[in-house]
Amino acid sequence: MVAQAILTLNAGSSSIKFAVFGCDGDQLEFTTGGKIEGIGTAPHLVARDASGIVLAEHRWEAGTGLQHEDFLGRLFEFAEQHLDGAELLGVGHRVVHGGAHFFAPARVTPSLLGALEALIPLAPLHQPHNLAAIKAVASVRPGLSQTACFDTAFHHQMPAVASRFAIPPALSSEGVRRYGFHGISYEYIARRIAALDPALAKGKVIVAHLGNGASLCALQAGQSIDTTMSFTTLDGLVMGTRSGGIDPGALLYLLQHKHMSADQISQLLYEQSGLLGVSGVSSDMRTLLESCDPRAADAVDLFVYRLAREAGALLSSLGGLDGLVFTAGIGENSAEVRRRTCERLAWLGITLDEDANARHADVISTPSSRISVRVIPTDEERMIARHTQETLTRPA
Ligand code: AMP
């Protein structure tokens, strides 16, 4: 039994993940965690203990209209009931956008909250839910320390040339620039690479975070030097419902000639595009891979094509490549997407070990492959807990 604990909350567009970690010195031990998925449609909660035993499972009927706010209080209560007598030291949150000013985990204060609210237009799918989670905790435990961990932070040191759009400097200095996201996941993966393969960690690695949201990060000696998402989480790869990179001229066409409103275009690009938009079948890669519908196959082809194409761009930013790492839902679980991506990148000297790939082994390239290809499960929750613990021990 541990005496102290940290709770993490990761509120996404239609899900909330939570985890409780016991703190023993600077060691973090996962004790309980889970996820509510399908918020807005048919919510489903599953919570497990460290050995994977289900502690709670509940399905709400479709159309109950329950939103994030309705679940946050309950999740917090559930987590508190499973602290096993430990004192809750603080809560760590994933916050998608830290803008130009927040690039290290920060204790939540009213003024920080205000500044983060101003960034909602830059991440409309996530930021409101991230901040709602902070407010929900503050309303039930006003004195409890809360820490915001930013998805943009890991990319803060990207070279200036990688952070700029080719627009007049007045706009760039107002903050219209490339930020990059999925930084909590990339930071965790960079640390895992250092632990698993110290020589590779000193080299040039592309990490493919392929989940509902998807991006690539170019790591040079463990630091992000370029990434595919930019000003918002729309840029770069094809995603579950997001378009990925699209010619800005196409948006002008939609505005000026198709007379779509800004809200309609926003909905189109964030919610009706990507795998869902192309296939008309689903935003879910597993469903598409199992489908016989030719439009599902087209969507998967486009996903892999754009992934390999963007990897090519990052290869050029890095000036070479030593390793490729797959992570997140698709990256960790889809041998098919990994196989097809590596096939497209075979010209680089990647040779896939088909058997290791099918088994989701840690290393899926052959020993003679010029580039080492790995599967590393991400753990954003642990990274958030680590930062929260560090923030708590730092003088305010
Ligand atoms: P995430 O956002 O990281 O939870 O990832 C969600 C994505 O991972 C969805 O598109 C899922 O279909 C996909 N995924 C999960 N398991 C598999 C699998 N076994 N095969 C293909 N895709 C999967």
GROMACS .gro file of C-alpha atoms and ligand atoms in nm:
model
  419
    1MET     CA    1   0.000   0.000   0.000
    2VAL     CA    2   0.128   0.350  -0.085
    3ALA     CA    3   0.074   0.658   0.131
    4GLN     CA    4   0.032   0.912  -0.148
    5ALA     CA    5  -0.121   0.916  -0.493
    6ILE     CA    6  -0.166   1.124  -0.807
    7LEU     CA    7  -0.469   1.120  -1.035
    8THR     CA    8  -0.438   1.194  -1.407
    9LEU     CA    9  -0.724   1.305  -1.631
   10ASN     CA   10  -0.701   1.306  -2.008
   11ALA     CA   11  -1.023   1.442  -2.155
   12GLY     CA   12  -1.047   1.388  -2.532
   13SER     CA   13  -1.316   1.480  -2.782
   14SER     CA   14  -1.542   1.186  -2.696
   15SER     CA   15  -1.357   1.010  -2.416
   16ILE     CA   16  -1.202   1.066  -2.074
   17LYS     CA   17  -0.910   0.853  -1.960
   18PHE     CA   18  -0.808   0.850  -1.596
   19ALA     CA   19  -0.537   0.681  -1.395
   20VAL     CA   20  -0.427   0.667  -1.032
   21PHE     CA   21  -0.057   0.628  -0.954
   22GLY     CA   22   0.078   0.555  -0.608
   23CYS     CA   23   0.392   0.759  -0.528
   24ASP     CA   24   0.677   0.590  -0.347
   25GLY     CA   25   0.966   0.838  -0.342
   26ASP     CA   26   1.006   0.923  -0.708
   27GLN     CA   27   0.864   0.585  -0.818
   28LEU     CA   28   0.516   0.583  -0.970
   29GLU     CA   29   0.306   0.273  -0.944
   30PHE     CA   30  -0.010   0.246  -1.152
   31THR     CA   31  -0.295   0.126  -0.928
   32THR     CA   32  -0.627   0.195  -1.102
   33GLY     CA   33  -0.736   0.342  -1.431
   34GLY     CA   34  -0.990   0.340  -1.703
   35LYS     CA   35  -1.176   0.518  -1.971
   36ILE     CA   36  -1.520   0.643  -2.059
   37GLU     CA   37  -1.564   0.623  -2.435
   38GLY     CA   38  -1.851   0.723  -2.660
   39ILE     CA   39  -1.941   1.044  -2.478
   40GLY     CA   40  -2.214   1.211  -2.683
   41THR     CA   41  -2.325   0.880  -2.837
   42ALA     CA   42  -2.341   0.566  -2.619
   43PRO     CA   43  -2.106   0.614  -2.321
   44HIS     CA   44  -1.921   0.311  -2.188
   45LEU     CA   45  -1.705   0.306  -1.875
   46VAL     CA   46  -1.445   0.042  -1.795
   47ALA     CA   47  -1.208   0.071  -1.499
   48ARG     CA   48  -0.940  -0.183  -1.407
   49ASP     CA   49  -0.682  -0.237  -1.138
   50ALA     CA   50  -0.310  -0.289  -1.204
   51SER     CA   51  -0.355  -0.659  -1.277
   52GLY     CA   52  -0.624  -0.587  -1.537
   53ILE     CA   53  -0.917  -0.699  -1.324
   54VAL     CA   54  -1.232  -0.504  -1.409
   55LEU     CA   55  -1.337  -0.291  -1.110
   56ALA     CA   56  -1.633  -0.125  -1.277
   57GLU     CA   57  -1.810  -0.140  -1.610
   58HIS     CA   58  -2.117   0.051  -1.712
   59ARG     CA   59  -2.297   0.126  -2.037
   60TRP     CA   60  -2.532   0.417  -2.073
   61GLU     CA   61  -2.808   0.402  -2.331
   62ALA     CA   62  -2.752   0.583  -2.658
   63GLY     CA   63  -2.908   0.927  -2.662
   64THR     CA   64  -2.887   0.996  -2.288
   65GLY     CA   65  -2.732   1.330  -2.379
   66LEU     CA   66  -2.474   1.302  -2.100
   67GLN     CA   67  -2.169   1.518  -2.168
   68HIS     CA   68  -1.811   1.536  -2.035
   69GLU     CA   69  -1.915   1.753  -1.739
   70ASP     CA   70  -2.164   1.487  -1.627
   71PHE     CA   71  -1.893   1.223  -1.604
   72LEU     CA   72  -1.601   1.416  -1.457
   73GLY     CA   73  -1.742   1.443  -1.105
   74ARG     CA   74  -1.831   1.072  -1.106
   75LEU     CA   75  -1.487   0.971  -1.231
   76PHE     CA   76  -1.322   1.181  -0.963
   77GLU     CA   77  -1.543   1.020  -0.698
   78PHE     CA   78  -1.464   0.673  -0.833
   79ALA     CA   79  -1.090   0.745  -0.827
   80GLU     CA   80  -1.111   0.875  -0.470
   81GLN     CA   81  -1.291   0.558  -0.362
   82HIS     CA   82  -1.003   0.353  -0.504
   83LEU     CA   83  -0.715   0.537  -0.341
   84ASP     CA   84  -0.686   0.256  -0.089
   85GLY     CA   85  -0.626   0.499   0.196
   86ALA     CA   86  -0.359   0.699   0.011
   87GLU     CA   87  -0.361   1.078   0.030
   88LEU     CA   88  -0.438   1.239  -0.307
   89LEU     CA   89  -0.151   1.485  -0.365
   90GLY     CA   90  -0.272   1.637  -0.686
   91VAL     CA   91  -0.434   1.593  -1.024
   92GLY     CA   92  -0.247   1.613  -1.355
   93HIS     CA   93  -0.427   1.701  -1.677
   94ARG     CA   94  -0.346   1.671  -2.041
   95VAL     CA   95  -0.404   2.012  -2.198
   96VAL     CA   96  -0.371   2.006  -2.572
   97HIS     CA   97  -0.265   2.364  -2.643
   98GLY     CA   98  -0.019   2.569  -2.440
   99GLY     CA   99   0.019   2.836  -2.710
  100ALA     CA  100   0.337   3.041  -2.733
  101HIS     CA  101   0.372   3.102  -2.359
  102PHE     CA  102   0.325   2.769  -2.179
  103PHE     CA  103   0.591   2.514  -2.260
  104ALA     CA  104   0.648   2.341  -1.928
  105PRO     CA  105   0.402   2.167  -1.695
  106ALA     CA  106   0.239   2.436  -1.481
  107ARG     CA  107   0.032   2.451  -1.164
  108VAL     CA  108  -0.320   2.563  -1.244
  109THR     CA  109  -0.413   2.912  -1.125
  110PRO     CA  110  -0.712   3.124  -1.226
  111SER     CA  111  -0.489   3.333  -1.453
  112LEU     CA  112  -0.344   3.024  -1.624
  113LEU     CA  113  -0.697   2.893  -1.678
  114GLY     CA  114  -0.798   3.224  -1.837
  115ALA     CA  115  -0.498   3.218  -2.072
  116LEU     CA  116  -0.571   2.858  -2.172
  117GLU     CA  117  -0.934   2.944  -2.242
  118ALA     CA  118  -0.817   3.199  -2.497
  119LEU     CA  119  -0.656   2.911  -2.690
  120ILE     CA  120  -0.983   2.718  -2.736
  121PRO     CA  121  -1.023   2.830  -3.100
  122LEU     CA  122  -0.689   2.663  -3.178
  123ALA     CA  123  -0.799   2.321  -3.049
  124PRO     CA  124  -1.180   2.321  -3.041
  125LEU     CA  125  -1.214   1.941  -3.020
  126HIS     CA  126  -0.999   1.904  -2.709
  127GLN     CA  127  -0.915   2.224  -2.520
  128PRO     CA  128  -1.271   2.288  -2.387
  129HIS     CA  129  -1.287   1.935  -2.244
  130ASN     CA  130  -0.937   1.960  -2.094
  131LEU     CA  131  -1.034   2.281  -1.916
  132ALA     CA  132  -1.375   2.144  -1.811
  133ALA     CA  133  -1.190   1.863  -1.631
  134ILE     CA  134  -0.979   2.117  -1.440
  135LYS     CA  135  -1.290   2.314  -1.342
  136ALA     CA  136  -1.479   2.000  -1.239
  137VAL     CA  137  -1.200   1.901  -0.998
  138ALA     CA  138  -1.172   2.257  -0.864
  139SER     CA  139  -1.543   2.259  -0.788
  140VAL     CA  140  -1.537   1.935  -0.586
  141ARG     CA  141  -1.190   1.983  -0.422
  142PRO     CA  142  -1.112   2.355  -0.435
  143GLY     CA  143  -0.778   2.332  -0.252
  144LEU     CA  144  -0.633   2.038  -0.443
  145SER     CA  145  -0.322   2.109  -0.651
  146GLN     CA  146  -0.374   2.068  -1.025
  147THR     CA  147  -0.108   2.057  -1.295
  148ALA     CA  148  -0.154   2.123  -1.666
  149CYS     CA  149   0.073   1.928  -1.903
  150PHE     CA  150   0.079   2.061  -2.258
  151ASP     CA  151   0.081   1.858  -2.577
  152THR     CA  152   0.259   2.144  -2.751
  153ALA     CA  153   0.542   2.171  -2.495
  154PHE     CA  154   0.771   1.897  -2.628
  155HIS     CA  155   0.797   2.077  -2.963
  156HIS     CA  156   0.880   2.413  -2.811
  157GLN     CA  157   1.248   2.388  -2.905
  158MET     CA  158   1.190   2.304  -3.270
  159PRO     CA  159   1.423   2.512  -3.487
  160ALA     CA  160   1.268   2.847  -3.586
  161VAL     CA  161   1.261   2.742  -3.950
  162ALA     CA  162   1.043   2.440  -3.861
  163SER     CA  163   0.799   2.654  -3.660
  164ARG     CA  164   0.725   2.915  -3.927
  165PHE     CA  165   0.463   2.947  -4.194
  166ALA     CA  166   0.562   3.153  -4.496
  167ILE     CA  167   0.343   3.446  -4.395
  168PRO     CA  168   0.430   3.805  -4.296
  169PRO     CA  169   0.619   3.833  -3.966
  170ALA     CA  170   0.345   4.038  -3.799
  171LEU     CA  171   0.116   3.734  -3.810
  172SER     CA  172   0.390   3.494  -3.703
  173SER     CA  173   0.470   3.704  -3.398
  174GLU     CA  174   0.100   3.711  -3.309
  175GLY     CA  175   0.128   3.334  -3.270
  176VAL     CA  176   0.022   3.207  -3.612
  177ARG     CA  177   0.297   2.947  -3.631
  178ARG     CA  178   0.360   2.575  -3.617
  179TYR     CA  179   0.331   2.437  -3.260
  180GLY     CA  180   0.294   2.059  -3.293
  181PHE     CA  181   0.093   1.823  -3.068
  182HIS     CA  182   0.098   1.475  -2.911
  183GLY     CA  183   0.401   1.602  -2.720
  184ILE     CA  184   0.321   1.413  -2.398
  185SER     CA  185   0.321   1.089  -2.594
  186TYR     CA  186   0.640   1.180  -2.784
  187GLU     CA  187   0.821   1.273  -2.464
  188TYR     CA  188   0.728   0.938  -2.311
  189ILE     CA  189   0.841   0.754  -2.626
  190ALA     CA  190   1.171   0.948  -2.637
  191ARG     CA  191   1.240   0.835  -2.278
  192ARG     CA  192   1.147   0.476  -2.362
  193ILE     CA  193   1.380   0.475  -2.665
  194ALA     CA  194   1.660   0.598  -2.436
  195ALA     CA  195   1.588   0.310  -2.195
  196LEU     CA  196   1.546   0.040  -2.462
  197ASP     CA  197   1.813   0.140  -2.714
  198PRO     CA  198   2.051   0.413  -2.592
  199ALA     CA  199   2.244   0.418  -2.921
  200LEU     CA  200   1.927   0.475  -3.123
  201ALA     CA  201   1.816   0.748  -2.879
  202LYS     CA  202   2.124   0.949  -2.983
  203GLY     CA  203   2.028   0.920  -3.349
  204LYS     CA  204   1.752   1.021  -3.592
  205VAL     CA  205   1.413   0.868  -3.529
  206ILE     CA  206   1.065   0.921  -3.670
  207VAL     CA  207   0.788   0.839  -3.421
  208ALA     CA  208   0.445   0.766  -3.569
  209HIS     CA  209   0.170   0.834  -3.315
  210LEU     CA  210  -0.123   0.675  -3.498
  211GLY     CA  211  -0.449   0.692  -3.305
  212ASN     CA  212  -0.777   0.866  -3.374
  213GLY     CA  213  -0.560   1.173  -3.395
  214ALA     CA  214  -0.236   1.098  -3.578
  215SER     CA  215   0.096   1.272  -3.627
  216LEU     CA  216   0.466   1.209  -3.683
  217CYS     CA  217   0.757   1.354  -3.488
  218ALA     CA  218   1.119   1.379  -3.599
  219LEU     CA  219   1.348   1.316  -3.302
  220GLN     CA  220   1.713   1.408  -3.316
  221ALA     CA  221   1.897   1.292  -3.004
  222GLY     CA  222   1.562   1.273  -2.824
  223GLN     CA  223   1.449   1.628  -2.912
  224SER     CA  224   1.165   1.716  -3.145
  225ILE     CA  225   1.302   1.900  -3.447
  226ASP     CA  226   0.989   1.880  -3.665
  227THR     CA  227   0.641   1.736  -3.658
  228THR     CA  228   0.341   1.706  -3.888
  229MET     CA  229   0.068   1.879  -3.686
  230SER     CA  230   0.117   2.253  -3.678
  231PHE     CA  231  -0.099   2.553  -3.574
  232THR     CA  232  -0.390   2.323  -3.493
  233THR     CA  233  -0.443   1.949  -3.464
  234LEU     CA  234  -0.577   1.944  -3.821
  235ASP     CA  235  -0.249   1.949  -4.011
  236GLY     CA  236  -0.043   1.658  -4.139
  237LEU     CA  237  -0.166   1.300  -4.156
  238VAL     CA  238  -0.511   1.166  -4.245
  239MET     CA  239  -0.691   1.103  -3.911
  240GLY     CA  240  -1.010   0.937  -3.788
  241THR     CA  241  -1.235   1.232  -3.871
  242ARG     CA  242  -0.982   1.509  -3.945
  243SER     CA  243  -0.862   1.590  -4.294
  244GLY     CA  244  -0.492   1.633  -4.227
  245GLY     CA  245  -0.307   1.882  -4.447
  246ILE     CA  246  -0.519   2.040  -4.718
  247ASP     CA  247  -0.444   2.318  -4.966
  248PRO     CA  248  -0.554   2.647  -4.800
  249GLY     CA  249  -0.685   2.742  -5.146
  250ALA     CA  250  -0.942   2.462  -5.116
  251LEU     CA  251  -1.081   2.635  -4.805
  252LEU     CA  252  -1.105   2.966  -4.990
  253TYR     CA  253  -1.295   2.784  -5.264
  254LEU     CA  254  -1.539   2.639  -5.009
  255LEU     CA  255  -1.589   2.984  -4.854
  256GLN     CA  256  -1.614   3.191  -5.169
  257HIS     CA  257  -1.769   2.957  -5.424
  258LYS     CA  258  -1.953   2.694  -5.223
  259HIS     CA  259  -2.067   2.962  -4.974
  260MET     CA  260  -1.994   2.742  -4.675
  261SER     CA  261  -1.975   2.920  -4.339
  262ALA     CA  262  -1.666   2.905  -4.118
  263ASP     CA  263  -1.857   2.675  -3.879
  264GLN     CA  264  -1.952   2.439  -4.162
  265ILE     CA  265  -1.591   2.422  -4.281
  266SER     CA  266  -1.472   2.362  -3.927
  267GLN     CA  267  -1.718   2.075  -3.887
  268LEU     CA  268  -1.618   1.936  -4.226
  269LEU     CA  269  -1.246   1.936  -4.147
  270TYR     CA  270  -1.258   1.824  -3.783
  271GLU     CA  271  -1.551   1.585  -3.779
  272GLN     CA  272  -1.653   1.472  -4.128
  273SER     CA  273  -1.321   1.415  -4.307
  274GLY     CA  274  -1.027   1.178  -4.266
  275LEU     CA  275  -1.096   0.803  -4.264
  276LEU     CA  276  -1.466   0.865  -4.199
  277GLY     CA  277  -1.507   1.121  -4.476
  278VAL     CA  278  -1.319   0.922  -4.740
  279SER     CA  279  -1.478   0.587  -4.657
  280GLY     CA  280  -1.827   0.696  -4.558
  281VAL     CA  281  -1.805   0.382  -4.343
  282SER     CA  282  -1.619   0.456  -4.019
  283SER     CA  283  -1.346   0.661  -3.853
  284ASP     CA  284  -1.216   0.345  -3.690
  285MET     CA  285  -0.917   0.177  -3.856
  286ARG     CA  286  -1.007  -0.169  -3.728
  287THR     CA  287  -1.356  -0.146  -3.880
  288LEU     CA  288  -1.212  -0.025  -4.211
  289LEU     CA  289  -0.956  -0.305  -4.229
  290GLU     CA  290  -1.234  -0.559  -4.171
  291SER     CA  291  -1.474  -0.399  -4.421
  292CYS     CA  292  -1.529  -0.529  -4.778
  293ASP     CA  293  -1.646  -0.185  -4.895
  294PRO     CA  294  -1.400  -0.053  -5.160
  295ARG     CA  295  -1.431   0.297  -5.009
  296ALA     CA  296  -1.291   0.159  -4.681
  297ALA     CA  297  -0.992   0.023  -4.875
  298ASP     CA  298  -0.947   0.365  -5.043
  299ALA     CA  299  -0.941   0.535  -4.702
  300VAL     CA  300  -0.675   0.296  -4.568
  301ASP     CA  301  -0.468   0.343  -4.888
  302LEU     CA  302  -0.480   0.720  -4.849
  303PHE     CA  303  -0.391   0.696  -4.479
  304VAL     CA  304  -0.080   0.488  -4.555
  305TYR     CA  305   0.018   0.692  -4.863
  306ARG     CA  306   0.007   1.021  -4.673
  307LEU     CA  307   0.185   0.868  -4.376
  308ALA     CA  308   0.477   0.754  -4.593
  309ARG     CA  309   0.481   1.087  -4.778
  310GLU     CA  310   0.496   1.290  -4.455
  311ALA     CA  311   0.763   1.055  -4.320
  312GLY     CA  312   0.963   1.139  -4.633
  313ALA     CA  313   0.937   1.510  -4.549
  314LEU     CA  314   1.059   1.454  -4.192
  315LEU     CA  315   1.341   1.239  -4.321
  316SER     CA  316   1.461   1.543  -4.505
  317SER     CA  317   1.429   1.761  -4.190
  318LEU     CA  318   1.643   1.504  -4.006
  319GLY     CA  319   1.893   1.455  -4.289
  320GLY     CA  320   1.878   1.077  -4.253
  321LEU     CA  321   1.709   0.810  -4.046
  322ASP     CA  322   1.817   0.546  -3.794
  323GLY     CA  323   1.485   0.433  -3.650
  324LEU     CA  324   1.109   0.430  -3.696
  325VAL     CA  325   0.875   0.381  -3.400
  326PHE     CA  326   0.503   0.301  -3.416
  327THR     CA  327   0.277   0.389  -3.125
  328ALA     CA  328  -0.089   0.461  -3.018
  329GLY     CA  329  -0.401   0.260  -3.110
  330ILE     CA  330  -0.324   0.192  -3.477
  331GLY     CA  331   0.055   0.198  -3.443
  332GLU     CA  332   0.055  -0.051  -3.156
  333ASN     CA  333  -0.217  -0.285  -3.283
  334SER     CA  334  -0.235  -0.285  -3.660
  335ALA     CA  335   0.029  -0.513  -3.813
  336GLU     CA  336  -0.134  -0.441  -4.150
  337VAL     CA  337  -0.086  -0.062  -4.136
  338ARG     CA  338   0.273  -0.107  -4.013
  339ARG     CA  339   0.346  -0.359  -4.291
  340ARG     CA  340   0.205  -0.136  -4.562
  341THR     CA  341   0.386   0.172  -4.430
  342CYS     CA  342   0.719  -0.013  -4.415
  343GLU     CA  343   0.659  -0.147  -4.767
  344ARG     CA  344   0.627   0.210  -4.896
  345LEU     CA  345   0.943   0.308  -4.707
  346ALA     CA  346   1.141  -0.001  -4.810
  347TRP     CA  347   1.359   0.214  -5.041
  348LEU     CA  348   1.515   0.359  -4.725
  349GLY     CA  349   1.658   0.021  -4.634
  350ILE     CA  350   1.377  -0.097  -4.407
  351THR     CA  351   1.328  -0.473  -4.399
  352LEU     CA  352   1.034  -0.586  -4.194
  353ASP     CA  353   1.037  -0.911  -3.998
  354GLU     CA  354   0.685  -1.022  -4.096
  355ASP     CA  355   0.657  -1.269  -3.812
  356ALA     CA  356   0.772  -1.020  -3.546
  357ASN     CA  357   0.532  -0.764  -3.693
  358ALA     CA  358   0.239  -1.005  -3.676
  359ARG     CA  359   0.325  -1.074  -3.309
  360HIS     CA  360   0.349  -0.698  -3.233
  361ALA     CA  361   0.704  -0.766  -3.109
  362ASP     CA  362   0.916  -0.480  -2.967
  363VAL     CA  363   1.150  -0.484  -3.267
  364ILE     CA  364   0.980  -0.562  -3.601
  365SER     CA  365   1.270  -0.506  -3.843
  366THR     CA  366   1.513  -0.782  -3.938
  367PRO     CA  367   1.866  -0.774  -3.791
  368SER     CA  368   2.001  -0.671  -4.134
  369SER     CA  369   1.753  -0.384  -4.178
  370ARG     CA  370   1.940  -0.054  -4.215
  371ILE     CA  371   1.669   0.115  -4.010
  372SER     CA  372   1.548  -0.025  -3.681
  373VAL     CA  373   1.168  -0.042  -3.659
  374ARG     CA  374   1.004  -0.070  -3.319
  375VAL     CA  375   0.660  -0.085  -3.161
  376ILE     CA  376   0.653   0.105  -2.831
  377PRO     CA  377   0.324   0.138  -2.642
  378THR     CA  378   0.271   0.496  -2.535
  379ASP     CA  379   0.168   0.592  -2.180
  380GLU     CA  380   0.059   0.954  -2.169
  381GLU     CA  381  -0.092   0.898  -1.824
  382ARG     CA  382   0.241   0.799  -1.670
  383MET     CA  383   0.411   1.100  -1.831
  384ILE     CA  384   0.142   1.333  -1.693
  385ALA     CA  385   0.176   1.175  -1.347
  386ARG     CA  386   0.556   1.216  -1.360
  387HIS     CA  387   0.525   1.586  -1.448
  388THR     CA  388   0.257   1.637  -1.183
  389GLN     CA  389   0.482   1.480  -0.921
  390GLU     CA  390   0.773   1.701  -1.029
  391THR     CA  391   0.554   2.012  -1.021
  392LEU     CA  392   0.437   1.929  -0.669
  393THR     CA  393   0.791   1.906  -0.538
  394ARG     CA  394   0.901   2.228  -0.713
  395PRO     CA  395   0.873   2.550  -0.510
  396ALA     CA  396   0.557   2.739  -0.616
  397AMP     P1  397  -0.630   0.569  -2.997
  397AMP     O1  398  -0.684   0.705  -3.034
  397AMP     O2  399  -0.483   0.571  -2.970
  397AMP     O3  400  -0.710   0.501  -2.888
  397AMP     O4  401  -0.647   0.477  -3.129
  397AMP     C1  402  -0.773   0.450  -3.183
  397AMP     C2  403  -0.753   0.385  -3.319
  397AMP     O5  404  -0.678   0.263  -3.303
  397AMP     C3  405  -0.884   0.346  -3.388
  397AMP     O6  406  -0.879   0.383  -3.526
  397AMP     C4  407  -0.885   0.195  -3.374
  397AMP     O7  408  -0.955   0.130  -3.478
  397AMP     C5  409  -0.737   0.164  -3.386
  397AMP     N1  410  -0.709   0.028  -3.342
  397AMP     C6  411  -0.713  -0.025  -3.218
  397AMP     N2  412  -0.688  -0.157  -3.223
  397AMP     C7  413  -0.668  -0.189  -3.353
  397AMP     C8  414  -0.638  -0.309  -3.424
  397AMP     N3  415  -0.623  -0.425  -3.362
  397AMP     N4  416  -0.624  -0.303  -3.559
  397AMP     C9  417  -0.639  -0.186  -3.624
  397AMP     N5  418  -0.666  -0.070  -3.564
  397AMP    C10  419  -0.682  -0.071  -3.430
   0.00000   0.00000   0.00000
